[in-house]
JSON list of C-alpha atoms in Angstrom, two decimals:
[
{"chain": "A", "resi": 139, "resn": "MET", "atom": "CA", "xyz": [36.48, -62.72, -81.35]},
{"chain": "A", "resi": 140, "resn": "ASP", "atom": "CA", "xyz": [34.50, -64.53, -84.04]},
{"chain": "A", "resi": 141, "resn": "SER", "atom": "CA", "xyz": [34.40, -68.30, -83.90]},
{"chain": "A", "resi": 142, "resn": "LEU", "atom": "CA", "xyz": [32.55, -71.48, -84.73]},
{"chain": "A", "resi": 143, "resn": "LYS", "atom": "CA", "xyz": [30.65, -72.39, -81.56]},
{"chain": "A", "resi": 144, "resn": "VAL", "atom": "CA", "xyz": [28.98, -75.76, -81.08]},
{"chain": "A", "resi": 145, "resn": "ARG", "atom": "CA", "xyz": [26.63, -76.35, -78.13]},
{"chain": "A", "resi": 146, "resn": "ASP", "atom": "CA", "xyz": [25.06, -79.67, -77.09]},
{"chain": "A", "resi": 147, "resn": "LEU", "atom": "CA", "xyz": [25.20, -80.99, -80.65]},
{"chain": "A", "resi": 148, "resn": "CYS", "atom": "CA", "xyz": [23.50, -84.36, -81.20]},
{"chain": "A", "resi": 149, "resn": "LYS", "atom": "CA", "xyz": [23.19, -86.34, -84.39]},
{"chain": "A", "resi": 150, "resn": "THR", "atom": "CA", "xyz": [20.98, -89.41, -84.57]},
{"chain": "A", "resi": 151, "resn": "TYR", "atom": "CA", "xyz": [20.32, -91.71, -87.51]},
{"chain": "A", "resi": 152, "resn": "ILE", "atom": "CA", "xyz": [17.43, -94.14, -87.60]},
{"chain": "A", "resi": 153, "resn": "ILE", "atom": "CA", "xyz": [18.55, -97.38, -89.26]},
{"chain": "A", "resi": 154, "resn": "ASN", "atom": "CA", "xyz": [16.08, -100.27, -89.52]},
{"chain": "A", "resi": 155, "resn": "LYS", "atom": "CA", "xyz": [13.88, -98.57, -86.89]},
{"chain": "A", "resi": 156, "resn": "ARG", "atom": "CA", "xyz": [16.83, -98.51, -84.49]},
{"chain": "A", "resi": 157, "resn": "GLN", "atom": "CA", "xyz": [18.24, -95.26, -83.19]},
{"chain": "A", "resi": 158, "resn": "ASN", "atom": "CA", "xyz": [21.96, -94.75, -83.73]},
{"chain": "A", "resi": 159, "resn": "ASN", "atom": "CA", "xyz": [23.34, -91.81, -81.69]},
{"chain": "A", "resi": 160, "resn": "VAL", "atom": "CA", "xyz": [26.43, -90.86, -83.68]},
{"chain": "A", "resi": 161, "resn": "LEU", "atom": "CA", "xyz": [27.15, -87.58, -81.84]},
{"chain": "A", "resi": 162, "resn": "LYS", "atom": "CA", "xyz": [26.17, -87.00, -78.20]},
{"chain": "A", "resi": 163, "resn": "ASN", "atom": "CA", "xyz": [26.13, -83.52, -76.67]},
{"chain": "A", "resi": 164, "resn": "ILE", "atom": "CA", "xyz": [29.21, -82.17, -78.43]},
{"chain": "A", "resi": 165, "resn": "ASN", "atom": "CA", "xyz": [30.50, -78.84, -77.11]},
{"chain": "A", "resi": 166, "resn": "MET", "atom": "CA", "xyz": [33.42, -77.14, -78.82]},
{"chain": "A", "resi": 167, "resn": "GLU", "atom": "CA", "xyz": [34.69, -73.84, -80.16]},
{"chain": "A", "resi": 168, "resn": "ILE", "atom": "CA", "xyz": [37.13, -73.07, -82.97]},
{"chain": "A", "resi": 169, "resn": "LYS", "atom": "CA", "xyz": [38.32, -69.46, -82.87]},
{"chain": "A", "resi": 170, "resn": "GLN", "atom": "CA", "xyz": [39.01, -67.40, -85.96]},
{"chain": "A", "resi": 171, "resn": "GLY", "atom": "CA", "xyz": [42.51, -68.14, -87.27]},
{"chain": "A", "resi": 172, "resn": "GLU", "atom": "CA", "xyz": [42.84, -71.50, -85.48]},
{"chain": "A", "resi": 173, "resn": "MET", "atom": "CA", "xyz": [43.76, -74.79, -87.14]},
{"chain": "A", "resi": 174, "resn": "VAL", "atom": "CA", "xyz": [42.17, -77.73, -85.35]},
{"chain": "A", "resi": 175, "resn": "ALA", "atom": "CA", "xyz": [42.40, -81.46, -86.07]},
{"chain": "A", "resi": 176, "resn": "VAL", "atom": "CA", "xyz": [39.81, -84.05, -85.08]},
{"chain": "A", "resi": 177, "resn": "MET", "atom": "CA", "xyz": [41.06, -87.58, -84.46]},
{"chain": "A", "resi": 178, "resn": "GLY", "atom": "CA", "xyz": [39.53, -90.80, -83.19]},
{"chain": "A", "resi": 179, "resn": "PRO", "atom": "CA", "xyz": [38.96, -94.45, -84.08]},
{"chain": "A", "resi": 180, "resn": "SER", "atom": "CA", "xyz": [36.93, -95.50, -87.14]},
{"chain": "A", "resi": 181, "resn": "GLY", "atom": "CA", "xyz": [33.23, -94.97, -86.58]},
{"chain": "A", "resi": 182, "resn": "SER", "atom": "CA", "xyz": [33.78, -92.52, -83.72]},
{"chain": "A", "resi": 183, "resn": "GLY", "atom": "CA", "xyz": [31.86, -89.69, -85.45]},
{"chain": "A", "resi": 184, "resn": "LYS", "atom": "CA", "xyz": [34.77, -87.61, -86.83]},
{"chain": "A", "resi": 185, "resn": "SER", "atom": "CA", "xyz": [33.38, -87.04, -90.32]},
{"chain": "A", "resi": 186, "resn": "THR", "atom": "CA", "xyz": [29.80, -86.70, -89.04]},
{"chain": "A", "resi": 187, "resn": "LEU", "atom": "CA", "xyz": [31.02, -83.91, -86.76]},
{"chain": "A", "resi": 188, "resn": "LEU", "atom": "CA", "xyz": [32.64, -82.12, -89.71]},
{"chain": "A", "resi": 189, "resn": "TYR", "atom": "CA", "xyz": [29.53, -82.51, -91.88]},
{"chain": "A", "resi": 190, "resn": "THR", "atom": "CA", "xyz": [27.10, -81.32, -89.19]},
{"chain": "A", "resi": 191, "resn": "VAL", "atom": "CA", "xyz": [29.05, -78.25, -88.04]},
{"chain": "A", "resi": 192, "resn": "SER", "atom": "CA", "xyz": [29.50, -77.17, -91.67]},
{"chain": "A", "resi": 193, "resn": "GLY", "atom": "CA", "xyz": [25.79, -77.54, -92.42]},
{"chain": "A", "resi": 194, "resn": "MET", "atom": "CA", "xyz": [26.27, -80.32, -94.97]},
{"chain": "A", "resi": 195, "resn": "ASP", "atom": "CA", "xyz": [24.20, -82.58, -92.75]},
{"chain": "A", "resi": 196, "resn": "HIS", "atom": "CA", "xyz": [21.26, -81.66, -90.48]},
{"chain": "A", "resi": 197, "resn": "ILE", "atom": "CA", "xyz": [21.75, -81.71, -86.74]},
{"chain": "A", "resi": 198, "resn": "THR", "atom": "CA", "xyz": [19.26, -83.59, -84.55]},
{"chain": "A", "resi": 199, "resn": "ALA", "atom": "CA", "xyz": [19.58, -81.25, -81.56]},
{"chain": "A", "resi": 200, "resn": "GLY", "atom": "CA", "xyz": [21.80, -78.48, -80.23]},
{"chain": "A", "resi": 201, "resn": "LYS", "atom": "CA", "xyz": [23.14, -75.31, -81.79]},
{"chain": "A", "resi": 202, "resn": "VAL", "atom": "CA", "xyz": [25.87, -74.39, -84.26]},
{"chain": "A", "resi": 203, "resn": "ASP", "atom": "CA", "xyz": [26.87, -70.73, -84.44]},
{"chain": "A", "resi": 204, "resn": "PHE", "atom": "CA", "xyz": [29.06, -69.98, -87.46]},
{"chain": "A", "resi": 205, "resn": "PHE", "atom": "CA", "xyz": [30.88, -66.69, -86.86]},
{"chain": "A", "resi": 206, "resn": "GLY", "atom": "CA", "xyz": [27.78, -65.04, -85.41]},
{"chain": "A", "resi": 207, "resn": "ARG", "atom": "CA", "xyz": [25.14, -66.81, -87.50]},
{"chain": "A", "resi": 208, "resn": "ASP", "atom": "CA", "xyz": [22.84, -69.41, -85.96]},
{"chain": "A", "resi": 209, "resn": "MET", "atom": "CA", "xyz": [22.82, -72.10, -88.65]},
{"chain": "A", "resi": 210, "resn": "SER", "atom": "CA", "xyz": [19.59, -73.69, -87.42]},
{"chain": "A", "resi": 211, "resn": "SER", "atom": "CA", "xyz": [17.72, -70.47, -88.28]},
{"chain": "A", "resi": 212, "resn": "LEU", "atom": "CA", "xyz": [18.76, -70.59, -91.96]},
{"chain": "A", "resi": 213, "resn": "ASN", "atom": "CA", "xyz": [16.58, -72.05, -94.70]},
{"chain": "A", "resi": 214, "resn": "ALA", "atom": "CA", "xyz": [18.02, -74.38, -97.37]},
{"chain": "A", "resi": 215, "resn": "ARG", "atom": "CA", "xyz": [18.80, -71.51, -99.77]},
{"chain": "A", "resi": 216, "resn": "GLN", "atom": "CA", "xyz": [20.54, -69.40, -97.10]},
{"chain": "A", "resi": 217, "resn": "MET", "atom": "CA", "xyz": [22.49, -72.42, -95.91]},
{"chain": "A", "resi": 218, "resn": "SER", "atom": "CA", "xyz": [23.61, -73.17, -99.46]},
{"chain": "A", "resi": 219, "resn": "ASP", "atom": "CA", "xyz": [24.75, -69.54, -99.92]},
{"chain": "A", "resi": 220, "resn": "LEU", "atom": "CA", "xyz": [26.62, -69.61, -96.61]},
{"chain": "A", "resi": 221, "resn": "ARG", "atom": "CA", "xyz": [28.49, -72.79, -97.60]},
{"chain": "A", "resi": 222, "resn": "LEU", "atom": "CA", "xyz": [29.29, -71.39, -101.04]},
{"chain": "A", "resi": 223, "resn": "ASP", "atom": "CA", "xyz": [30.43, -67.92, -99.92]},
{"chain": "A", "resi": 224, "resn": "GLU", "atom": "CA", "xyz": [31.97, -68.44, -96.48]},
{"chain": "A", "resi": 225, "resn": "MET", "atom": "CA", "xyz": [33.16, -72.05, -96.33]},
{"chain": "A", "resi": 226, "resn": "GLY", "atom": "CA", "xyz": [35.64, -74.08, -98.35]},
{"chain": "A", "resi": 227, "resn": "PHE", "atom": "CA", "xyz": [35.67, -77.89, -98.52]},
{"chain": "A", "resi": 228, "resn": "ILE", "atom": "CA", "xyz": [38.46, -80.40, -99.20]},
{"chain": "A", "resi": 229, "resn": "PHE", "atom": "CA", "xyz": [37.76, -84.14, -99.21]},
{"chain": "A", "resi": 230, "resn": "GLN", "atom": "CA", "xyz": [39.80, -87.34, -99.37]},
{"chain": "A", "resi": 231, "resn": "GLN", "atom": "CA", "xyz": [37.99, -88.22, -102.60]},
{"chain": "A", "resi": 232, "resn": "MET", "atom": "CA", "xyz": [38.81, -85.35, -104.92]},
{"chain": "A", "resi": 233, "resn": "TYR", "atom": "CA", "xyz": [35.43, -84.54, -106.41]},
{"chain": "A", "resi": 234, "resn": "MET", "atom": "CA", "xyz": [35.80, -82.58, -109.63]},
{"chain": "A", "resi": 235, "resn": "LEU", "atom": "CA", "xyz": [33.69, -82.42, -112.76]},
{"chain": "A", "resi": 236, "resn": "LYS", "atom": "CA", "xyz": [35.14, -84.70, -115.44]},
{"chain": "A", "resi": 237, "resn": "ASN", "atom": "CA", "xyz": [33.95, -82.58, -118.38]},
{"chain": "A", "resi": 238, "resn": "LEU", "atom": "CA", "xyz": [35.74, -79.43, -117.13]},
{"chain": "A", "resi": 239, "resn": "SER", "atom": "CA", "xyz": [39.43, -78.52, -117.12]},
{"chain": "A", "resi": 240, "resn": "ILE", "atom": "CA", "xyz": [41.27, -78.07, -113.80]},
{"chain": "A", "resi": 241, "resn": "TYR", "atom": "CA", "xyz": [41.01, -74.29, -114.19]},
{"chain": "A", "resi": 242, "resn": "ASP", "atom": "CA", "xyz": [37.26, -74.38, -114.91]},
{"chain": "A", "resi": 243, "resn": "ASN", "atom": "CA", "xyz": [36.69, -76.61, -111.88]},
{"chain": "A", "resi": 244, "resn": "ILE", "atom": "CA", "xyz": [38.50, -74.06, -109.70]},
{"chain": "A", "resi": 245, "resn": "VAL", "atom": "CA", "xyz": [36.52, -71.00, -110.88]},
{"chain": "A", "resi": 246, "resn": "LEU", "atom": "CA", "xyz": [33.12, -72.75, -110.91]},
{"chain": "A", "resi": 247, "resn": "PRO", "atom": "CA", "xyz": [32.10, -72.08, -107.24]},
{"chain": "A", "resi": 248, "resn": "ALA", "atom": "CA", "xyz": [32.95, -68.38, -107.67]},
{"chain": "A", "resi": 249, "resn": "TYR", "atom": "CA", "xyz": [30.96, -68.14, -110.90]},
{"chain": "A", "resi": 250, "resn": "GLN", "atom": "CA", "xyz": [28.01, -69.68, -109.03]},
{"chain": "A", "resi": 251, "resn": "SER", "atom": "CA", "xyz": [28.09, -67.13, -106.20]},
{"chain": "A", "resi": 252, "resn": "LYS", "atom": "CA", "xyz": [25.83, -64.06, -106.38]},
{"chain": "A", "resi": 253, "resn": "SER", "atom": "CA", "xyz": [28.62, -61.62, -107.19]},
{"chain": "A", "resi": 254, "resn": "GLY", "atom": "CA", "xyz": [30.13, -64.03, -109.74]},
{"chain": "A", "resi": 255, "resn": "ARG", "atom": "CA", "xyz": [27.35, -63.38, -112.19]},
{"chain": "A", "resi": 256, "resn": "ASN", "atom": "CA", "xyz": [28.67, -60.00, -113.30]},
{"chain": "A", "resi": 257, "resn": "ARG", "atom": "CA", "xyz": [31.35, -59.73, -115.95]},
{"chain": "A", "resi": 258, "resn": "ALA", "atom": "CA", "xyz": [33.74, -57.37, -114.10]},
{"chain": "A", "resi": 259, "resn": "LYS", "atom": "CA", "xyz": [33.65, -59.66, -111.08]},
{"chain": "A", "resi": 260, "resn": "ARG", "atom": "CA", "xyz": [34.46, -62.66, -113.28]},
{"chain": "A", "resi": 261, "resn": "LYS", "atom": "CA", "xyz": [37.66, -60.98, -114.39]},
{"chain": "A", "resi": 262, "resn": "GLU", "atom": "CA", "xyz": [38.63, -60.68, -110.71]},
{"chain": "A", "resi": 263, "resn": "ILE", "atom": "CA", "xyz": [37.74, -64.35, -110.16]},
{"chain": "A", "resi": 264, "resn": "ASN", "atom": "CA", "xyz": [39.89, -65.43, -113.11]},
{"chain": "A", "resi": 265, "resn": "ASN", "atom": "CA", "xyz": [42.84, -63.47, -111.74]},
{"chain": "A", "resi": 266, "resn": "ARG", "atom": "CA", "xyz": [42.37, -65.00, -108.27]},
{"chain": "A", "resi": 267, "resn": "ALA", "atom": "CA", "xyz": [42.27, -68.52, -109.75]},
{"chain": "A", "resi": 268, "resn": "LYS", "atom": "CA", "xyz": [45.52, -67.88, -111.64]},
{"chain": "A", "resi": 269, "resn": "GLU", "atom": "CA", "xyz": [47.13, -66.42, -108.51]},
{"chain": "A", "resi": 270, "resn": "LEU", "atom": "CA", "xyz": [46.05, -69.41, -106.36]},
{"chain": "A", "resi": 271, "resn": "MET", "atom": "CA", "xyz": [47.29, -71.92, -108.94]},
{"chain": "A", "resi": 272, "resn": "HIS", "atom": "CA", "xyz": [50.61, -70.09, -109.12]},
{"chain": "A", "resi": 273, "resn": "LYS", "atom": "CA", "xyz": [50.93, -70.11, -105.31]},
{"chain": "A", "resi": 274, "resn": "LEU", "atom": "CA", "xyz": [50.25, -73.84, -105.17]},
{"chain": "A", "resi": 275, "resn": "GLY", "atom": "CA", "xyz": [52.59, -74.60, -108.06]},
{"chain": "A", "resi": 276, "resn": "ILE", "atom": "CA", "xyz": [50.02, -76.00, -110.49]},
{"chain": "A", "resi": 277, "resn": "SER", "atom": "CA", "xyz": [49.76, -73.22, -113.13]},
{"chain": "A", "resi": 278, "resn": "GLU", "atom": "CA", "xyz": [50.99, -75.60, -115.85]},
{"chain": "A", "resi": 279, "resn": "ILE", "atom": "CA", "xyz": [48.04, -77.99, -115.44]},
{"chain": "A", "resi": 280, "resn": "ALA", "atom": "CA", "xyz": [45.31, -75.33, -115.82]},
{"chain": "A", "resi": 281, "resn": "GLU", "atom": "CA", "xyz": [43.95, -76.70, -119.10]},
{"chain": "A", "resi": 282, "resn": "HIS", "atom": "CA", "xyz": [44.44, -80.40, -118.25]},
{"chain": "A", "resi": 283, "resn": "ASP", "atom": "CA", "xyz": [41.57, -82.79, -117.69]},
{"chain": "A", "resi": 284, "resn": "ILE", "atom": "CA", "xyz": [41.28, -84.16, -114.15]},
{"chain": "A", "resi": 285, "resn": "ASN", "atom": "CA", "xyz": [42.48, -87.61, -115.27]},
{"chain": "A", "resi": 286, "resn": "GLU", "atom": "CA", "xyz": [45.70, -86.18, -116.73]},
{"chain": "A", "resi": 287, "resn": "VAL", "atom": "CA", "xyz": [47.22, -85.01, -113.41]},
{"chain": "A", "resi": 288, "resn": "SER", "atom": "CA", "xyz": [48.69, -86.67, -110.32]},
{"chain": "A", "resi": 289, "resn": "GLY", "atom": "CA", "xyz": [46.81, -87.12, -107.03]},
{"chain": "A", "resi": 290, "resn": "GLY", "atom": "CA", "xyz": [48.93, -84.46, -105.36]},
{"chain": "A", "resi": 291, "resn": "GLN", "atom": "CA", "xyz": [48.26, -81.94, -108.14]},
{"chain": "A", "resi": 292, "resn": "LEU", "atom": "CA", "xyz": [44.55, -82.72, -108.05]},
{"chain": "A", "resi": 293, "resn": "GLN", "atom": "CA", "xyz": [44.37, -82.21, -104.28]},
{"chain": "A", "resi": 294, "resn": "ARG", "atom": "CA", "xyz": [46.20, -78.88, -104.62]},
{"chain": "A", "resi": 295, "resn": "ALA", "atom": "CA", "xyz": [43.64, -77.91, -107.29]},
{"chain": "A", "resi": 296, "resn": "CYS", "atom": "CA", "xyz": [40.92, -78.81, -104.76]},
{"chain": "A", "resi": 297, "resn": "ILE", "atom": "CA", "xyz": [42.58, -76.46, -102.26]},
{"chain": "A", "resi": 298, "resn": "CYS", "atom": "CA", "xyz": [42.53, -73.67, -104.88]},
{"chain": "A", "resi": 299, "resn": "ARG", "atom": "CA", "xyz": [38.84, -74.33, -105.48]},
{"chain": "A", "resi": 300, "resn": "SER", "atom": "CA", "xyz": [38.11, -74.28, -101.74]},
{"chain": "A", "resi": 301, "resn": "LEU", "atom": "CA", "xyz": [39.78, -70.84, -101.45]},
{"chain": "A", "resi": 302, "resn": "ILE", "atom": "CA", "xyz": [38.32, -69.18, -104.56]},
{"chain": "A", "resi": 303, "resn": "ASN", "atom": "CA", "xyz": [35.51, -67.40, -102.64]},
{"chain": "A", "resi": 304, "resn": "HIS", "atom": "CA", "xyz": [37.75, -66.13, -99.80]},
{"chain": "A", "resi": 305, "resn": "PRO", "atom": "CA", "xyz": [36.09, -68.41, -97.20]},
{"chain": "A", "resi": 306, "resn": "LYS", "atom": "CA", "xyz": [36.15, -67.69, -93.47]},
{"chain": "A", "resi": 307, "resn": "MET", "atom": "CA", "xyz": [36.78, -71.35, -92.79]},
{"chain": "A", "resi": 308, "resn": "ILE", "atom": "CA", "xyz": [38.06, -74.48, -94.54]},
{"chain": "A", "resi": 309, "resn": "PHE", "atom": "CA", "xyz": [36.62, -77.89, -93.63]},
{"chain": "A", "resi": 310, "resn": "ALA", "atom": "CA", "xyz": [38.90, -80.76, -94.68]},
{"chain": "A", "resi": 311, "resn": "ASP", "atom": "CA", "xyz": [37.96, -84.44, -94.36]},
{"chain": "A", "resi": 312, "resn": "GLU", "atom": "CA", "xyz": [41.10, -86.63, -94.54]},
{"chain": "A", "resi": 313, "resn": "PRO", "atom": "CA", "xyz": [42.68, -84.21, -97.06]},
{"chain": "A", "resi": 314, "resn": "THR", "atom": "CA", "xyz": [45.86, -86.30, -97.27]},
{"chain": "A", "resi": 315, "resn": "GLY", "atom": "CA", "xyz": [44.20, -89.72, -96.97]},
{"chain": "A", "resi": 316, "resn": "ALA", "atom": "CA", "xyz": [44.63, -90.70, -100.63]},
{"chain": "A", "resi": 317, "resn": "LEU", "atom": "CA", "xyz": [48.13, -89.22, -101.05]},
{"chain": "A", "resi": 318, "resn": "ASN", "atom": "CA", "xyz": [51.66, -90.56, -100.73]},
{"chain": "A", "resi": 319, "resn": "GLN", "atom": "CA", "xyz": [53.95, -89.11, -98.06]},
{"chain": "A", "resi": 320, "resn": "GLN", "atom": "CA", "xyz": [55.55, -86.44, -100.25]},
{"chain": "A", "resi": 321, "resn": "ASN", "atom": "CA", "xyz": [52.23, -85.16, -101.64]},
{"chain": "A", "resi": 322, "resn": "SER", "atom": "CA", "xyz": [50.76, -85.28, -98.13]},
{"chain": "A", "resi": 323, "resn": "LYS", "atom": "CA", "xyz": [53.59, -83.03, -96.89]},
{"chain": "A", "resi": 324, "resn": "GLU", "atom": "CA", "xyz": [52.99, -80.58, -99.76]},
{"chain": "A", "resi": 325, "resn": "VAL", "atom": "CA", "xyz": [49.25, -80.38, -99.07]},
{"chain": "A", "resi": 326, "resn": "MET", "atom": "CA", "xyz": [49.83, -79.80, -95.34]},
{"chain": "A", "resi": 327, "resn": "LYS", "atom": "CA", "xyz": [52.38, -77.11, -96.16]},
{"chain": "A", "resi": 328, "resn": "GLU", "atom": "CA", "xyz": [49.70, -75.30, -98.17]},
{"chain": "A", "resi": 329, "resn": "LEU", "atom": "CA", "xyz": [47.06, -75.70, -95.46]},
{"chain": "A", "resi": 330, "resn": "ASN", "atom": "CA", "xyz": [49.49, -74.30, -92.87]},
{"chain": "A", "resi": 331, "resn": "ARG", "atom": "CA", "xyz": [50.26, -71.36, -95.17]},
{"chain": "A", "resi": 332, "resn": "ILE", "atom": "CA", "xyz": [46.56, -70.66, -95.76]},
{"chain": "A", "resi": 333, "resn": "ASN", "atom": "CA", "xyz": [45.99, -70.78, -92.02]},
{"chain": "A", "resi": 334, "resn": "ALA", "atom": "CA", "xyz": [48.94, -68.43, -91.37]},
{"chain": "A", "resi": 335, "resn": "GLU", "atom": "CA", "xyz": [47.28, -65.97, -93.77]},
{"chain": "A", "resi": 336, "resn": "GLY", "atom": "CA", "xyz": [44.18, -65.98, -91.53]},
{"chain": "A", "resi": 337, "resn": "THR", "atom": "CA", "xyz": [41.82, -68.70, -92.78]},
{"chain": "A", "resi": 338, "resn": "THR", "atom": "CA", "xyz": [40.40, -70.91, -90.01]},
{"chain": "A", "resi": 339, "resn": "VAL", "atom": "CA", "xyz": [40.81, -74.66, -90.65]},
{"chain": "A", "resi": 340, "resn": "MET", "atom": "CA", "xyz": [39.07, -77.72, -89.18]},
{"chain": "A", "resi": 341, "resn": "LEU", "atom": "CA", "xyz": [40.33, -81.05, -90.43]},
{"chain": "A", "resi": 342, "resn": "VAL", "atom": "CA", "xyz": [39.59, -84.70, -89.76]},
{"chain": "A", "resi": 343, "resn": "THR", "atom": "CA", "xyz": [42.57, -87.03, -89.92]},
{"chain": "A", "resi": 344, "resn": "HIS", "atom": "CA", "xyz": [43.85, -90.42, -88.77]},
{"chain": "A", "resi": 345, "resn": "ASP", "atom": "CA", "xyz": [47.44, -89.39, -89.49]},
{"chain": "A", "resi": 346, "resn": "MET", "atom": "CA", "xyz": [49.59, -88.31, -86.54]},
{"chain": "A", "resi": 347, "resn": "LYS", "atom": "CA", "xyz": [51.98, -86.37, -88.81]},
{"chain": "A", "resi": 348, "resn": "VAL", "atom": "CA", "xyz": [49.06, -84.32, -90.13]},
{"chain": "A", "resi": 349, "resn": "ALA", "atom": "CA", "xyz": [47.61, -83.76, -86.63]},
{"chain": "A", "resi": 350, "resn": "ALA", "atom": "CA", "xyz": [51.00, -82.53, -85.35]},
{"chain": "A", "resi": 351, "resn": "LYS", "atom": "CA", "xyz": [50.81, -79.54, -87.70]},
{"chain": "A", "resi": 352, "resn": "ASN", "atom": "CA", "xyz": [47.62, -78.21, -86.07]},
{"chain": "A", "resi": 353, "resn": "ASP", "atom": "CA", "xyz": [47.22, -75.78, -83.15]},
{"chain": "A", "resi": 354, "resn": "ARG", "atom": "CA", "xyz": [44.98, -78.21, -81.26]},
{"chain": "A", "resi": 355, "resn": "VAL", "atom": "CA", "xyz": [43.82, -81.79, -81.56]},
{"chain": "A", "resi": 356, "resn": "LEU", "atom": "CA", "xyz": [40.37, -82.97, -80.42]},
{"chain": "A", "resi": 357, "resn": "TYR", "atom": "CA", "xyz": [39.92, -86.67, -79.69]},
{"chain": "A", "resi": 358, "resn": "ILE", "atom": "CA", "xyz": [36.47, -88.10, -80.34]},
{"chain": "A", "resi": 359, "resn": "GLU", "atom": "CA", "xyz": [35.25, -91.54, -79.32]},
{"chain": "A", "resi": 360, "resn": "ASP", "atom": "CA", "xyz": [31.74, -93.01, -79.35]},
{"chain": "A", "resi": 361, "resn": "GLY", "atom": "CA", "xyz": [30.30, -89.65, -80.39]},
{"chain": "A", "resi": 362, "resn": "ASN", "atom": "CA", "xyz": [31.86, -87.70, -77.50]},
{"chain": "A", "resi": 363, "resn": "ILE", "atom": "CA", "xyz": [34.88, -85.42, -77.37]},
{"chain": "A", "resi": 364, "resn": "LYS", "atom": "CA", "xyz": [37.00, -87.28, -74.82]},
{"chain": "A", "resi": 365, "resn": "GLY", "atom": "CA", "xyz": [40.04, -85.00, -74.78]},
{"chain": "A", "resi": 366, "resn": "GLU", "atom": "CA", "xyz": [41.97, -82.13, -76.27]},
{"chain": "A", "resi": 367, "resn": "TYR", "atom": "CA", "xyz": [45.69, -81.54, -76.76]},
{"chain": "A", "resi": 368, "resn": "VAL", "atom": "CA", "xyz": [47.01, -78.00, -77.29]},
{"chain": "A", "resi": 369, "resn": "LEU", "atom": "CA", "xyz": [50.18, -77.78, -79.41]},
{"chain": "A", "resi": 370, "resn": "GLY", "atom": "CA", "xyz": [50.21, -74.10, -80.34]},
{"chain": "A", "resi": 371, "resn": "LYS", "atom": "CA", "xyz": [50.98, -72.74, -83.80]},
{"chain": "A", "resi": 372, "resn": "PHE", "atom": "CA", "xyz": [53.19, -74.83, -86.07]},
{"chain": "A", "resi": 373, "resn": "THR", "atom": "CA", "xyz": [56.08, -72.65, -87.14]},
{"chain": "A", "resi": 374, "resn": "ASP", "atom": "CA", "xyz": [59.34, -74.52, -87.50]},
{"chain": "A", "resi": 375, "resn": "LYS", "atom": "CA", "xyz": [60.27, -77.71, -89.34]},
{"chain": "A", "resi": 376, "resn": "GLN", "atom": "CA", "xyz": [62.70, -78.66, -86.57]},
{"chain": "A", "resi": 377, "resn": "GLU", "atom": "CA", "xyz": [59.93, -79.02, -84.02]},
{"chain": "A", "resi": 378, "resn": "THR", "atom": "CA", "xyz": [57.88, -81.42, -86.19]},
{"chain": "A", "resi": 379, "resn": "ARG", "atom": "CA", "xyz": [59.32, -84.57, -84.64]},
{"chain": "A", "resi": 380, "resn": "GLU", "atom": "CA", "xyz": [58.85, -83.29, -81.10]},
{"chain": "A", "resi": 381, "resn": "ARG", "atom": "CA", "xyz": [55.21, -82.41, -81.82]},
{"chain": "A", "resi": 382, "resn": "GLU", "atom": "CA", "xyz": [54.62, -85.84, -83.36]},
{"chain": "A", "resi": 383, "resn": "ARG", "atom": "CA", "xyz": [56.12, -87.51, -80.28]},
{"chain": "A", "resi": 384, "resn": "LYS", "atom": "CA", "xyz": [53.84, -85.52, -77.96]},
{"chain": "A", "resi": 385, "resn": "ILE", "atom": "CA", "xyz": [50.76, -86.36, -80.02]},
{"chain": "A", "resi": 386, "resn": "SER", "atom": "CA", "xyz": [51.75, -90.03, -80.19]},
{"chain": "A", "resi": 387, "resn": "ASN", "atom": "CA", "xyz": [52.10, -90.26, -76.39]},
{"chain": "A", "resi": 388, "resn": "TRP", "atom": "CA", "xyz": [48.81, -88.45, -75.83]},
{"chain": "A", "resi": 389, "resn": "LEU", "atom": "CA", "xyz": [46.95, -90.66, -78.32]},
{"chain": "A", "resi": 390, "resn": "MET", "atom": "CA", "xyz": [48.26, -93.76, -76.54]},
{"chain": "A", "resi": 391, "resn": "GLU", "atom": "CA", "xyz": [46.91, -92.36, -73.26]},
{"chain": "A", "resi": 392, "resn": "MET", "atom": "CA", "xyz": [43.56, -91.80, -74.99]},
{"chain": "A", "resi": 393, "resn": "GLY", "atom": "CA", "xyz": [43.57, -95.45, -76.14]},
{"chain": "A", "resi": 394, "resn": "PHE", "atom": "CA", "xyz": [43.93, -94.74, -79.86]}
]
């Protein structure tokens, strides 16, 4: 089965001539169709892990195999194409271009891809954008500017944008971090639905409620994966509390 495989991954920054080992010999695998959360204290390397395995940041040593492709063998152009065509990104800060409407922000990555340059393909892209916006309940804000919508609507627009190119995998860094509880629930509902439809998801979170809706939780501390908790697929609202309780107990054991 295809997967994201990480072997002996190290990431080192040199700051003021001092070496800072942010990630130390990370080994992990996320199988196709899985939804995996990464948790840990501030400064533990959670976001750095997400950025390095998705090729947004260079690794210092080790190997990242993205569904059969060795990312260290790709040049900058190939890496950029891989991120554009096969990965989707959602961040806590909802980066969108201020001079474009919500709709135009969503279709932009697809227009930039190789196939998006032909007119027939653009019609397909436009239809997909409308379909995604309808699914996520934001069709009515298509022509709005980004400063005319709520945080929850904007994050759902970011999810639409991340899905526009049919990615193999979504990388989400604190996707609910800037949202209130209701909007956070809505965003997680969409991520669970996307995952149920087959898209692999890796997300970084500090929120137990968010982590409880993943198949597995990895705990990272001081640049090492210290533990893993397997929850299985999230299917039923009634089991939410039980899953949260299990995660809470496990995190206490881990010293979170």
